[in-house]
GROMACS .gro file of N, CA and C in nm:
model
  426
    1MET      N    1   0.120  -0.108  -0.010
    1MET     CA    2  -0.008  -0.051   0.002
    1MET      C    3   0.113   0.121  -0.012
    2LYS      N    4   0.102   0.219  -0.041
    2LYS     CA    5   0.189   0.374  -0.140
    2LYS      C    6   0.063   0.404  -0.088
    3LEU      N    7   0.131   0.470   0.028
    3LEU     CA    8   0.080   0.672   0.119
    3LEU      C    9   0.113   0.753   0.030
    4SER      N   10   0.018   0.883   0.064
    4SER     CA   11   0.057   0.932  -0.053
    4SER      C   12   0.052   1.099   0.083
    5ARG      N   13  -0.079   1.119   0.138
    5ARG     CA   14  -0.075   1.193   0.243
    5ARG      C   15  -0.073   1.114   0.362
    6ILE      N   16  -0.008   1.185   0.495
    6ILE     CA   17  -0.067   1.173   0.657
    6ILE      C   18  -0.148   1.261   0.690
    7LEU      N   19  -0.172   1.261   0.760
    7LEU     CA   20  -0.238   1.335   0.924
    7LEU      C   21  -0.150   1.276   1.023
    8VAL      N   22  -0.086   1.400   1.070
    8VAL     CA   23  -0.047   1.394   1.220
    8VAL      C   24  -0.096   1.449   1.332
    9PRO      N   25  -0.224   1.477   1.393
    9PRO     CA   26  -0.231   1.607   1.502
    9PRO      C   27  -0.162   1.565   1.623
   10VAL      N   28  -0.083   1.722   1.681
   10VAL     CA   29   0.050   1.728   1.729
   10VAL      C   30  -0.004   1.798   1.881
   11ASP      N   31   0.084   1.812   1.971
   11ASP     CA   32  -0.012   1.869   2.085
   11ASP      C   33   0.224   1.908   2.144
   12ALA      N   34   0.193   1.954   2.250
   12ALA     CA   35   0.322   1.966   2.273
   12ALA      C   36   0.433   1.848   2.378
   13SER      N   37   0.348   1.737   2.402
   13SER     CA   38   0.349   1.599   2.448
   13SER      C   39   0.450   1.549   2.464
   14ASP      N   40   0.543   1.428   2.499
   14ASP     CA   41   0.631   1.279   2.408
   14ASP      C   42   0.504   1.229   2.362
   15THR      N   43   0.378   1.172   2.454
   15THR     CA   44   0.365   1.110   2.345
   15THR      C   45   0.296   1.186   2.179
   16SER      N   46   0.362   1.323   2.133
   16SER     CA   47   0.249   1.298   2.031
   16SER      C   48   0.444   1.412   1.978
   17LYS      N   49   0.523   1.325   2.067
   17LYS     CA   50   0.648   1.417   1.949
   17LYS      C   51   0.700   1.232   1.918
   18ARG      N   52   0.606   1.153   1.955
   18ARG     CA   53   0.722   0.974   1.955
   18ARG      C   54   0.593   0.975   1.782
   19ALA      N   55   0.510   1.053   1.828
   19ALA     CA   56   0.412   0.998   1.667
   19ALA      C   57   0.394   1.008   1.567
   20LEU      N   58   0.479   1.179   1.597
   20LEU     CA   59   0.510   1.267   1.485
   20LEU      C   60   0.729   1.221   1.373
   21LYS      N   61   0.703   1.175   1.519
   21LYS     CA   62   0.870   1.143   1.462
   21LYS      C   63   0.861   1.001   1.341
   22PHE      N   64   0.702   0.990   1.411
   22PHE     CA   65   0.706   0.802   1.381
   22PHE      C   66   0.654   0.833   1.235
   23ALA      N   67   0.520   0.919   1.211
   23ALA     CA   68   0.511   0.972   1.051
   23ALA      C   69   0.555   1.033   0.947
   24ALA      N   70   0.655   1.128   0.992
   24ALA     CA   71   0.771   1.155   0.975
   24ALA      C   72   0.904   1.100   0.880
   25ASN      N   73   0.918   0.952   0.929
   25ASN     CA   74   0.994   0.856   0.894
   25ASN      C   75   0.907   0.786   0.759
   26LEU      N   76   0.747   0.683   0.865
   26LEU     CA   77   0.752   0.668   0.738
   26LEU      C   78   0.692   0.749   0.608
   27ALA      N   79   0.690   0.891   0.622
   27ALA     CA   80   0.634   1.025   0.508
   27ALA      C   81   0.770   0.994   0.426
   28ASP      N   82   0.902   0.975   0.486
   28ASP     CA   83   1.030   0.991   0.420
   28ASP      C   84   0.980   0.837   0.345
   29GLU      N   85   1.013   0.767   0.461
   29GLU     CA   86   1.013   0.570   0.315
   29GLU      C   87   0.956   0.639   0.214
   30MET      N   88   0.778   0.661   0.297
   30MET     CA   89   0.661   0.644   0.086
   30MET      C   90   0.713   0.791   0.007
   31GLY      N   91   0.764   0.890   0.092
   31GLY     CA   92   0.751   0.988  -0.014
   31GLY      C   93   0.557   1.128  -0.032
   32ALA      N   94   0.538   1.069   0.117
   32ALA     CA   95   0.401   1.046   0.206
   32ALA      C   96   0.448   1.273   0.165
   33LYS      N   97   0.316   1.329   0.153
   33LYS     CA   98   0.286   1.490   0.205
   33LYS      C   99   0.269   1.472   0.365
   34LEU      N  100   0.310   1.488   0.471
   34LEU     CA  101   0.248   1.468   0.580
   34LEU      C  102   0.283   1.671   0.639
   35ASP      N  103   0.084   1.642   0.724
   35ASP     CA  104  -0.038   1.688   0.708
   35ASP      C  105   0.018   1.716   0.933
   36VAL      N  106   0.077   1.871   0.948
   36VAL     CA  107   0.108   1.941   1.113
   36VAL      C  108  -0.025   1.891   1.099
   37LEU      N  109  -0.061   1.892   1.252
   37LEU     CA  110  -0.240   1.968   1.272
   37LEU      C  111  -0.235   1.999   1.469
   38HIS      N  112  -0.195   2.116   1.464
   38HIS     CA  113  -0.287   2.161   1.631
   38HIS      C  114  -0.334   2.199   1.636
   39VAL      N  115  -0.414   2.144   1.699
   39VAL     CA  116  -0.589   2.239   1.796
   39VAL      C  117  -0.583   2.220   1.922
   40THR      N  118  -0.607   2.377   1.929
   40THR     CA  119  -0.624   2.431   2.110
   40THR      C  120  -0.780   2.438   2.086
   41TYR      N  121  -0.829   2.441   2.257
   41TYR     CA  122  -0.997   2.477   2.274
   41TYR      C  123  -0.958   2.611   2.229
   42PHE      N  124  -0.981   2.787   2.221
   42PHE     CA  125  -0.942   2.808   2.212
   42PHE      C  126  -0.797   2.960   2.164
   43THR      N  127  -0.840   3.076   2.217
   43THR     CA  128  -0.728   3.157   2.094
   43THR      C  129  -0.808   3.304   2.199
   44SER      N  130  -0.675   3.397   2.150
   44SER     CA  131  -0.721   3.508   2.264
   44SER      C  132  -0.735   3.555   2.172
   45GLU      N  133  -0.800   3.512   2.021
   45GLU     CA  134  -0.917   3.604   1.925
   45GLU      C  135  -1.093   3.446   1.890
   46THR      N  136  -1.060   3.402   2.053
   46THR     CA  137  -1.168   3.329   2.038
   46THR      C  138  -1.327   3.452   2.000
   47ASP      N  139  -1.305   3.514   2.131
   47ASP     CA  140  -1.416   3.626   2.121
   47ASP      C  141  -1.426   3.709   2.044
   48ALA      N  142  -1.479   3.842   2.038
   48ALA     CA  143  -1.507   3.919   1.893
   48ALA      C  144  -1.489   4.083   1.978
   49GLN      N  145  -1.470   4.082   2.049
   49GLN     CA  146  -1.462   4.181   2.199
   49GLN      C  147  -1.329   4.221   2.199
   50GLU      N  148  -1.260   4.377   2.145
   50GLU     CA  149  -1.128   4.442   2.180
   50GLU      C  150  -1.082   4.416   2.249
   51GLU      N  151  -1.116   4.328   2.391
   51GLU     CA  152  -1.042   4.301   2.420
   51GLU      C  153  -1.051   4.133   2.483
   52SER      N  154  -0.968   4.095   2.466
   52SER     CA  155  -1.019   3.969   2.536
   52SER      C  156  -1.145   3.866   2.663
   53TRP      N  157  -1.192   3.877   2.682
   53TRP     CA  158  -1.273   3.817   2.830
   53TRP      C  159  -1.115   3.694   2.882
   54LEU      N  160  -1.081   3.660   2.835
   54LEU     CA  161  -0.993   3.518   2.863
   54LEU      C  162  -0.904   3.564   2.980
   55PRO      N  163  -0.857   3.525   3.108
   55PRO     CA  164  -0.735   3.526   3.133
   55PRO      C  165  -0.638   3.509   3.051
   56GLU      N  166  -0.491   3.616   3.151
   56GLU     CA  167  -0.401   3.659   3.043
   56GLU      C  168  -0.272   3.531   3.096
   57VAL      N  169  -0.387   3.437   3.167
   57VAL     CA  170  -0.321   3.347   3.272
   57VAL      C  171  -0.329   3.241   3.123
   58ILE      N  172  -0.484   3.256   3.116
   58ILE     CA  173  -0.517   3.105   3.038
   58ILE      C  174  -0.408   3.158   2.919
   59VAL      N  175  -0.441   3.287   2.832
   59VAL     CA  176  -0.449   3.260   2.663
   59VAL      C  177  -0.250   3.284   2.707
   60GLY      N  178  -0.185   3.280   2.809
   60GLY     CA  179  -0.009   3.296   2.763
   60GLY      C  180  -0.033   3.154   2.763
   61ASP      N  181  -0.100   3.041   2.842
   61ASP     CA  182  -0.075   2.946   2.823
   61ASP      C  183   0.000   2.886   2.720
   62VAL      N  184  -0.211   2.872   2.607
   62VAL     CA  185  -0.212   2.887   2.464
   62VAL      C  186  -0.100   2.924   2.371
   63ARG      N  187  -0.011   3.094   2.395
   63ARG     CA  188   0.096   3.033   2.365
   63ARG      C  189   0.140   3.032   2.326
   64SER      N  190   0.253   2.942   2.446
   64SER     CA  191   0.376   2.872   2.501
   64SER      C  192   0.360   2.786   2.497
   65ASP      N  193   0.192   2.748   2.470
   65ASP     CA  194   0.193   2.608   2.404
   65ASP      C  195   0.147   2.584   2.268
   66GLU      N  196   0.172   2.692   2.190
   66GLU     CA  197   0.177   2.692   2.095
   66GLU      C  198   0.315   2.723   2.060
   67ALA      N  199   0.386   2.817   2.105
   67ALA     CA  200   0.558   2.794   2.067
   67ALA      C  201   0.546   2.621   2.081
   68ALA      N  202   0.602   2.585   2.208
   68ALA     CA  203   0.641   2.482   2.212
   68ALA      C  204   0.633   2.377   2.124
   69THR      N  205   0.479   2.355   2.058
   69THR     CA  206   0.466   2.251   1.946
   69THR      C  207   0.548   2.318   1.884
   70GLN      N  208   0.531   2.375   1.832
   70GLN     CA  209   0.591   2.435   1.668
   70GLN      C  210   0.730   2.400   1.659
   71THR      N  211   0.798   2.428   1.768
   71THR     CA  212   1.074   2.369   1.833
   71THR      C  213   0.963   2.215   1.838
   72MET      N  214   0.889   2.176   1.805
   72MET     CA  215   0.885   2.053   1.876
   72MET      C  216   0.882   2.024   1.733
   73VAL      N  217   0.782   1.964   1.667
   73VAL     CA  218   0.745   2.020   1.478
   73VAL      C  219   0.933   2.039   1.440
   74LYS      N  220   1.008   2.130   1.427
   74LYS     CA  221   1.070   2.157   1.348
   74LYS      C  222   1.198   2.057   1.387
   75GLY      N  223   1.236   2.030   1.508
   75GLY     CA  224   1.262   2.002   1.594
   75GLY      C  225   1.355   1.811   1.495
   76CYS      N  226   1.184   1.712   1.494
   76CYS     CA  227   1.168   1.631   1.518
   76CYS      C  228   1.150   1.681   1.344
   77MET      N  229   1.173   1.714   1.248
   77MET     CA  230   1.179   1.681   1.074
   77MET      C  231   1.271   1.672   0.988
   78PRO      N  232   1.216   1.607   0.909
   78PRO     CA  233   1.393   1.554   0.895
   78PRO      C  234   1.424   1.663   0.718
   79ASP      N  235   1.463   1.674   0.752
   79ASP     CA  236   1.513   1.880   0.572
   79ASP      C  237   1.402   1.694   0.522
   80ASP      N  238   1.403   1.638   0.391
   80ASP     CA  239   1.346   1.578   0.302
   80ASP      C  240   1.229   1.568   0.338
   81VAL      N  241   1.152   1.624   0.414
   81VAL     CA  242   0.970   1.560   0.420
   81VAL      C  243   0.968   1.707   0.421
   82ASP      N  244   0.846   1.672   0.301
   82ASP     CA  245   0.772   1.736   0.246
   82ASP      C  246   0.596   1.776   0.369
   83TYR      N  247   0.605   1.885   0.406
   83TYR     CA  248   0.525   1.862   0.560
   83TYR      C  249   0.445   2.046   0.526
   84ALA      N  250   0.362   2.103   0.601
   84ALA     CA  251   0.293   2.195   0.588
   84ALA      C  252   0.244   2.195   0.739
   85TYR      N  253   0.253   2.234   0.843
   85TYR     CA  254   0.163   2.333   0.970
   85TYR      C  255   0.032   2.402   0.974
   86HIS      N  256  -0.067   2.265   1.003
   86HIS     CA  257  -0.143   2.357   1.006
   86HIS      C  258  -0.215   2.401   1.237
   87THR      N  259  -0.282   2.477   1.208
   87THR     CA  260  -0.363   2.510   1.278
   87THR      C  261  -0.571   2.519   1.317
   88ARG      N  262  -0.591   2.545   1.419
   88ARG     CA  263  -0.773   2.463   1.392
   88ARG      C  264  -0.762   2.504   1.539
   89THR      N  265  -0.912   2.619   1.576
   89THR     CA  266  -0.901   2.618   1.716
   89THR      C  267  -1.102   2.564   1.730
   90GLY      N  268  -1.101   2.458   1.831
   90GLY     CA  269  -1.170   2.425   1.868
   90GLY      C  270  -1.177   2.305   1.957
   91MET      N  271  -1.297   2.159   1.902
   91MET     CA  272  -1.314   2.104   2.036
   91MET      C  273  -1.146   2.003   1.941
   92PRO      N  274  -1.109   1.975   2.022
   92PRO     CA  275  -0.999   1.899   1.944
   92PRO      C  276  -1.103   1.786   1.835
   93VAL      N  277  -1.108   1.682   1.772
   93VAL     CA  278  -1.150   1.529   1.771
   93VAL      C  279  -1.190   1.521   1.677
   94GLU      N  280  -1.257   1.635   1.723
   94GLU     CA  281  -1.416   1.777   1.600
   94GLU      C  282  -1.299   1.793   1.445
   95GLU      N  283  -1.222   1.902   1.526
   95GLU     CA  284  -1.175   1.927   1.419
   95GLU      C  285  -1.106   1.871   1.308
   96ILE      N  286  -1.025   1.779   1.437
   96ILE     CA  287  -0.912   1.723   1.367
   96ILE      C  288  -1.006   1.569   1.253
   97LEU      N  289  -1.109   1.556   1.250
   97LEU     CA  290  -1.166   1.475   1.181
   97LEU      C  291  -1.243   1.550   1.069
   98GLN      N  292  -1.242   1.673   1.058
   98GLN     CA  293  -1.302   1.814   0.994
   98GLN      C  294  -1.156   1.795   0.903
   99PHE      N  295  -1.045   1.834   0.977
   99PHE     CA  296  -0.954   1.787   0.868
   99PHE      C  297  -0.921   1.764   0.779
  100ALA      N  298  -0.929   1.588   0.856
  100ALA     CA  299  -0.938   1.559   0.810
  100ALA      C  300  -1.059   1.492   0.652
  101GLU      N  301  -1.125   1.502   0.674
  101GLU     CA  302  -1.241   1.527   0.600
  101GLU      C  303  -1.229   1.603   0.427
  102GLU      N  304  -1.161   1.675   0.530
  102GLU     CA  305  -1.124   1.777   0.398
  102GLU      C  306  -1.046   1.756   0.320
  103SER      N  307  -0.875   1.674   0.397
  103SER     CA  308  -0.770   1.688   0.317
  103SER      C  309  -0.697   1.569   0.258
  104LEU      N  310  -0.850   1.448   0.313
  104LEU     CA  311  -0.880   1.314   0.254
  104LEU      C  312  -0.664   1.268   0.275
  105PRO      N  313  -0.647   1.265   0.420
  105PRO     CA  314  -0.539   1.202   0.454
  105PRO      C  315  -0.564   0.936   0.358
  106ASP      N  316  -0.417   1.006   0.355
  106ASP     CA  317  -0.453   0.741   0.323
  106ASP      C  318  -0.391   0.704   0.494
  107LEU      N  319  -0.385   0.791   0.539
  107LEU     CA  320  -0.310   0.727   0.744
  107LEU      C  321  -0.383   0.872   0.872
  108ILE      N  322  -0.378   0.888   0.973
  108ILE     CA  323  -0.385   0.973   1.069
  108ILE      C  324  -0.286   0.881   1.135
  109VAL      N  325  -0.126   0.927   1.207
  109VAL     CA  326  -0.088   0.921   1.284
  109VAL      C  327  -0.110   1.007   1.406
  110THR      N  328  -0.185   0.947   1.564
  110THR     CA  329  -0.131   0.974   1.668
  110THR      C  330  -0.077   0.925   1.786
  111GLY      N  331  -0.069   1.030   1.840
  111GLY     CA  332   0.000   0.941   2.005
  111GLY      C  333  -0.153   0.924   2.109
  112GLY      N  334  -0.079   0.826   2.183
  112GLY     CA  335  -0.193   0.753   2.224
  112GLY      C  336  -0.190   0.854   2.384
  113ARG      N  337  -0.215   0.832   2.501
  113ARG     CA  338  -0.257   0.899   2.659
  113ARG      C  339  -0.208   0.741   2.714
  114GLY      N  340  -0.183   0.675   2.677
  114GLY     CA  341  -0.115   0.571   2.759
  114GLY      C  342  -0.259   0.450   2.822
  115LEU      N  343  -0.361   0.542   2.867
  115LEU     CA  344  -0.439   0.522   2.917
  115LEU      C  345  -0.476   0.335   2.898
  116GLY      N  346  -0.541   0.270   3.072
  116GLY     CA  347  -0.616   0.209   3.037
  116GLY      C  348  -0.722   0.175   3.031
  117VAL      N  349  -0.735   0.071   3.047
  117VAL     CA  350  -0.918   0.044   2.938
  117VAL      C  351  -1.001   0.098   3.013
  118VAL      N  352  -1.025   0.144   3.116
  118VAL     CA  353  -1.099   0.125   3.301
  118VAL      C  354  -1.025   0.361   3.244
  119GLU      N  355  -0.964   0.347   3.275
  119GLU     CA  356  -0.960   0.504   3.291
  119GLU      C  357  -0.983   0.566   3.151
  120GLY      N  358  -0.941   0.503   3.043
  120GLY     CA  359  -1.008   0.498   2.874
  120GLY      C  360  -1.118   0.579   2.907
  121PHE      N  361  -1.209   0.438   2.984
  121PHE     CA  362  -1.368   0.445   2.962
  121PHE      C  363  -1.396   0.560   3.037
  122PHE      N  364  -1.366   0.592   3.144
  122PHE     CA  365  -1.383   0.697   3.215
  122PHE      C  366  -1.335   0.854   3.201
  123ALA      N  367  -1.231   0.844   3.119
  123ALA     CA  368  -1.158   0.961   3.109
  123ALA      C  369  -1.132   1.024   2.955
  124GLY      N  370  -1.198   0.936   2.885
  124GLY     CA  371  -1.151   0.952   2.699
  124GLY      C  372  -1.079   0.927   2.628
  125SER      N  373  -1.044   1.010   2.502
  125SER     CA  374  -0.929   1.037   2.491
  125SER      C  375  -0.987   1.073   2.342
  126VAL      N  376  -0.853   1.104   2.333
  126VAL     CA  377  -0.852   1.163   2.158
  126VAL      C  378  -0.849   1.039   2.039
  127SER      N  379  -0.728   1.006   2.037
  127SER     CA  380  -0.659   0.836   2.024
  127SER      C  381  -0.808   0.755   1.983
  128GLN      N  382  -0.890   0.757   2.103
  128GLN     CA  383  -0.993   0.608   2.116
  128GLN      C  384  -1.120   0.674   1.989
  129GLU      N  385  -1.088   0.792   1.967
  129GLU     CA  386  -1.229   0.792   1.872
  129GLU      C  387  -1.247   0.831   1.775
  130LEU      N  388  -1.091   0.957   1.767
  130LEU     CA  389  -1.002   0.870   1.611
  130LEU      C  390  -1.073   0.733   1.572
  131VAL      N  391  -0.976   0.637   1.679
  131VAL     CA  392  -1.029   0.471   1.607
  131VAL      C  393  -1.167   0.502   1.556
  132GLU      N  394  -1.216   0.561   1.629
  132GLU     CA  395  -1.430   0.470   1.610
  132GLU      C  396  -1.480   0.610   1.531
  133ARG      N  397  -1.431   0.661   1.504
  133ARG     CA  398  -1.456   0.762   1.433
  133ARG      C  399  -1.476   0.846   1.251
  134ALA      N  400  -1.260   0.804   1.273
  134ALA     CA  401  -1.186   0.840   1.140
  134ALA      C  402  -1.287   0.747   1.021
  135GLN      N  403  -1.303   0.799   0.893
  135GLN     CA  404  -1.334   0.718   0.773
  135GLN      C  405  -1.267   0.686   0.694
  136THR      N  406  -1.144   0.701   0.730
  136THR     CA  407  -0.949   0.653   0.790
  136THR      C  408  -0.920   0.596   0.814
  137ALA      N  409  -0.790   0.495   0.831
  137ALA     CA  410  -0.690   0.408   0.850
  137ALA      C  411  -0.700   0.507   0.995
  138VAL      N  412  -0.551   0.453   1.097
  138VAL     CA  413  -0.611   0.544   1.201
  138VAL      C  414  -0.467   0.422   1.296
  139MET      N  415  -0.389   0.493   1.330
  139MET     CA  416  -0.237   0.437   1.358
  139MET      C  417  -0.242   0.528   1.488
  140VAL      N  418  -0.225   0.456   1.659
  140VAL     CA  419  -0.220   0.497   1.754
  140VAL      C  420  -0.047   0.461   1.757
  141VAL      N  421   0.020   0.547   1.777
  141VAL     CA  422   0.149   0.549   1.880
  141VAL      C  423   0.150   0.577   2.064
  142LYS      N  424   0.207   0.539   2.053
  142LYS     CA  425   0.225   0.465   2.202
  142LYS      C  426   0.386   0.552   2.275
   0.00000   0.00000   0.00000
């Protein structure tokens, strides 16, 4: 099976970093284009007011997470991999699924949270929902 497009949703976590490295190596081997997607729940621009209703402690966290994610992506990406970095704002699973519907990847590579069956059942996880709901193949990297 030849993969031409791979989607990897990321944040600044270690599991995300492992998934990104795996996806980048796979894209390199297959000559596939890699779409790297970072989703945040909100940004300082989330509301239309001139002055954000979000406290600076939260907005600052979002900015530092975005910067950490971009740095991680740049550090993990081999020179010869064709990739694009995308950002979305909203519920992570919904935004990832919407992006996948628009971009039509052959594979979604995501990091697993490492929860057990019981913890995963109660807490839920993005990777679990992607496995259940995505219309394309999903690979979970632990």
